[in-house]
Structures are given as C-alpha cells and as structure tokens.
Coordinates of C-alpha atoms in Angstrom, one line a residue:
X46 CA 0.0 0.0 0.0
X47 CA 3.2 2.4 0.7
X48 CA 4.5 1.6 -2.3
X49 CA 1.1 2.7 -4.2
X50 CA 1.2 5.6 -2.9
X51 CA 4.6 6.8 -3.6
X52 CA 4.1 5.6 -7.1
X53 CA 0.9 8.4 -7.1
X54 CA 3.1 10.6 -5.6
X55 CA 6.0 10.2 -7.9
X56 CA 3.3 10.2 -10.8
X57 CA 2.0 13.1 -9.5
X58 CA 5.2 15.2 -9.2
X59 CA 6.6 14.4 -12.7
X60 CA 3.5 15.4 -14.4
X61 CA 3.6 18.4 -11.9
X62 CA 7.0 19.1 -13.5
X63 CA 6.2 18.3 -16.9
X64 CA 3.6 20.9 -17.1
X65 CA 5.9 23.4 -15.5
X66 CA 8.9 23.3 -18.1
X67 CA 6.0 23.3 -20.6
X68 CA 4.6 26.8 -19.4
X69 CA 8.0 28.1 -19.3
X70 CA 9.2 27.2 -21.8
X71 CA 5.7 28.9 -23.6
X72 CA 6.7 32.0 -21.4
X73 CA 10.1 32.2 -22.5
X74 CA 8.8 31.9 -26.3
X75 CA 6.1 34.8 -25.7
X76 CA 8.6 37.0 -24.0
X77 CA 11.1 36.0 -26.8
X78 CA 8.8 36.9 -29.7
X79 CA 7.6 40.3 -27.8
X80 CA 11.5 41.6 -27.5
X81 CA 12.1 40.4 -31.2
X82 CA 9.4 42.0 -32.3
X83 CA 9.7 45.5 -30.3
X84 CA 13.3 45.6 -30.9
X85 CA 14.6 43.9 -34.0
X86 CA 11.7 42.9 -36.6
X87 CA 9.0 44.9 -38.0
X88 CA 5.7 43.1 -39.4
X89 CA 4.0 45.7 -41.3
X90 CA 1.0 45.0 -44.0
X91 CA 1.1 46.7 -47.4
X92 CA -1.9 48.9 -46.8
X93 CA -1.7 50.6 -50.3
X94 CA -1.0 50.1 -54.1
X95 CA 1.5 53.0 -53.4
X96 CA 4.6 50.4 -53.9
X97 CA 3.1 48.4 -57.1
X98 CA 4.5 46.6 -58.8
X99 CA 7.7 46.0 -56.5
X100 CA 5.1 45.1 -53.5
X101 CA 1.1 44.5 -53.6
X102 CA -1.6 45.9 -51.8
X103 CA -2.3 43.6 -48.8
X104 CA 1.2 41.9 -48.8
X105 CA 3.1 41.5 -45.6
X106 CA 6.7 42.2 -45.0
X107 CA 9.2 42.0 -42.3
X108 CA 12.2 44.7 -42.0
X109 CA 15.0 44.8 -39.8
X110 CA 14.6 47.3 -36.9
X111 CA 18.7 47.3 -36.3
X112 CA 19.5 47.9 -40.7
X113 CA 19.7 52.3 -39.9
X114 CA 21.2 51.7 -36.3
X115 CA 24.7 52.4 -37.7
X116 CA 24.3 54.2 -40.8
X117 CA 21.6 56.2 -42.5
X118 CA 18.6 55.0 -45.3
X119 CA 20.3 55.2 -49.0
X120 CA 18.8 56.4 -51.5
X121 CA 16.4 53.7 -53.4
X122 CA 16.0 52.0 -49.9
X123 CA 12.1 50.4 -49.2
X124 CA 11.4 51.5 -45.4
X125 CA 8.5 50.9 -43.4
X126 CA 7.8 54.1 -40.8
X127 CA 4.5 55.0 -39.0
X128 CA 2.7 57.6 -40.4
X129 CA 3.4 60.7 -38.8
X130 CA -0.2 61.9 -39.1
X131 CA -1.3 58.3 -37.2
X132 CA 1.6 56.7 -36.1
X133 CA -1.0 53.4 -35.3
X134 CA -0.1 53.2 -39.1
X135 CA 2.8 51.8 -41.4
X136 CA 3.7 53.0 -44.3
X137 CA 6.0 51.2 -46.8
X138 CA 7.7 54.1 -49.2
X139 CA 11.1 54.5 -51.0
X140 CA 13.5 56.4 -50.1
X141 CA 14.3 59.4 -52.5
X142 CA 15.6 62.5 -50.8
X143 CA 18.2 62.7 -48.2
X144 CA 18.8 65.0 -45.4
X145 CA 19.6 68.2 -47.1
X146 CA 18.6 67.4 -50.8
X147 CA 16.8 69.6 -53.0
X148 CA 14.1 67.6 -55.1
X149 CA 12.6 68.7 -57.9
X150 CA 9.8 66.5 -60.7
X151 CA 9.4 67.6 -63.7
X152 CA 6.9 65.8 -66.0
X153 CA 7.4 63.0 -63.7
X154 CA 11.1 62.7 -63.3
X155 CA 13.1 63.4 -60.6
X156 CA 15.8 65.7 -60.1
X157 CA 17.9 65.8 -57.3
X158 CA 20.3 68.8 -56.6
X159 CA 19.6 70.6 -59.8
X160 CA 21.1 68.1 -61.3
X161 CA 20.1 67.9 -65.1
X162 CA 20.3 64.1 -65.3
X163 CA 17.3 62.7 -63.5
X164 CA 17.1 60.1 -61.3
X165 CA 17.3 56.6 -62.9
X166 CA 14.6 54.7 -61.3
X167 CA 14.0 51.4 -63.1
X168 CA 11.5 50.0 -60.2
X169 CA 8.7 52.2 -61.9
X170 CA 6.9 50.6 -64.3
X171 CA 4.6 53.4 -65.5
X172 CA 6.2 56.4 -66.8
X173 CA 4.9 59.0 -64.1
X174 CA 3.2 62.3 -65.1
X175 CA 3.1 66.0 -63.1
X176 CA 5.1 68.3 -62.2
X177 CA 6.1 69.8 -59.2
X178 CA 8.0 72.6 -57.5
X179 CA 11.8 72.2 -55.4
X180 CA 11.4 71.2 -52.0
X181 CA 14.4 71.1 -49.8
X182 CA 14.4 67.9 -47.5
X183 CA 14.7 69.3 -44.0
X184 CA 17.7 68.0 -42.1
X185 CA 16.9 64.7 -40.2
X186 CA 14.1 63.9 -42.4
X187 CA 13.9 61.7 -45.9
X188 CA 11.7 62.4 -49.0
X189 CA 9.8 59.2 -49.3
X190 CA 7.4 58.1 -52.5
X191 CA 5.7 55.3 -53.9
X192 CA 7.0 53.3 -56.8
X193 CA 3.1 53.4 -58.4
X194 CA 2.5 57.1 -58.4
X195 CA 0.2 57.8 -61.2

C-alpha cells in the first residue's frame, strides 16, 4: 500500500514538472517573440498600391529594426515608418531624398540637386506624369514616394 502511494506521488510530481517546463518554456517563447518584435523585426502589412509593382496591396513584409542603427537609409532604400499623421499606421515608401537634398519632378522625373540628369529609377513601371515645385528635405528627415504614383 506504501509503495502505491509513492508511485501516485511520484506520478503526480513528474507530471507536476512536466507541465511546469511546458509553461516556461511557452513563457520564454512569448517574451522572446515580444523583445524580437519590439526591438529587431518589424511586421507591417502593405496597406496601399502605393509600392506596385515591386510590393502589392495587402502583402506582408518584415524589415530589420537594427538595418539604420549604424548608418543612415540610401537612397532607393524600401522603409517601413509610421505615419506621422497616425503613427498606429505603417507605411511602406522608398527612399528618394536625403537629409539636405533639394528635389525637384518635372513631367514625372526626378531631379535631385539641380542636377540635369534625372534620377534613374528602373522600379517604376509606368512612366509617371506631373510636375512639381523644389522642395528642400529638411535636415533629419527623408523624401519618401511610392514606386506606383500615377
């Protein structure tokens, strides 16, 4: 009858124990995929057709939180940011204008610097139209647009 009972017991403990690893274990993966996710991945959803054809409306993306911690976005670079008018939301531009730059479209090329070359940008596949004035980016900030902007 001893012996039954520390068998129970015994039981008892190791399924005591196996539950225990198993919720911390599920702990440590929550707490694991919070930090990666606050820190070090972004998860943003495409909420536009501002980035056709290089990315669809509705597709989701991951970025690397840590790719700017060192150096700066290039230009041509696809970054997701929050919206500064509602930062609840992510946009997903590319990068055109750097700190400093002067930007200028004319019939729907871009000029950067007054230069009289524009910018090659073989990601667009419509030609885009319009026209607009020279806008200096302000320092700390990037010029960001859509690769569909018709």
């Amino acid at each position: 009858m001893a012996k039954d009972n520390r068998e129970t017991e015994n039981k008892e403990v190791s399924i005591g124990r196996e539950i225990l690893s198993w919720v911390g274990v599920i702990v440590f993966a929550v707490a694991l995929a919070l930090f990666l996710n606050a820190f070090i991945l972004v998860n943003a959803e495409v909420p536009t057709k501002s980035m056709e054809n290089t990315i669809k409306a509705g597709d989701h993306i991951m970025g690397l939180r840590v790719s700017y911690w060192f150096k700066g976005p290039e230009r041509g670079d696809i970054v997701v940011f929050k919206f500064p008018d509602d930062e609840s939301q992510n946009f997903v531009k590319r990068v055109i204008g750097l700190p400093g730059d002067s930007i200028e479209i004319v019939d729907g090329k871009v000029y950067i610097n007054g230069s009289d070359t524009p910018l090659d940008e073989p990601y667009l596949k419509d030609t885009p139209y319009g026209s607009f004035g020279t806008f200096t980016v302000p320092a700390g900030c990037y010029f960001m647009m859509g690769d569909n902007r018709n």
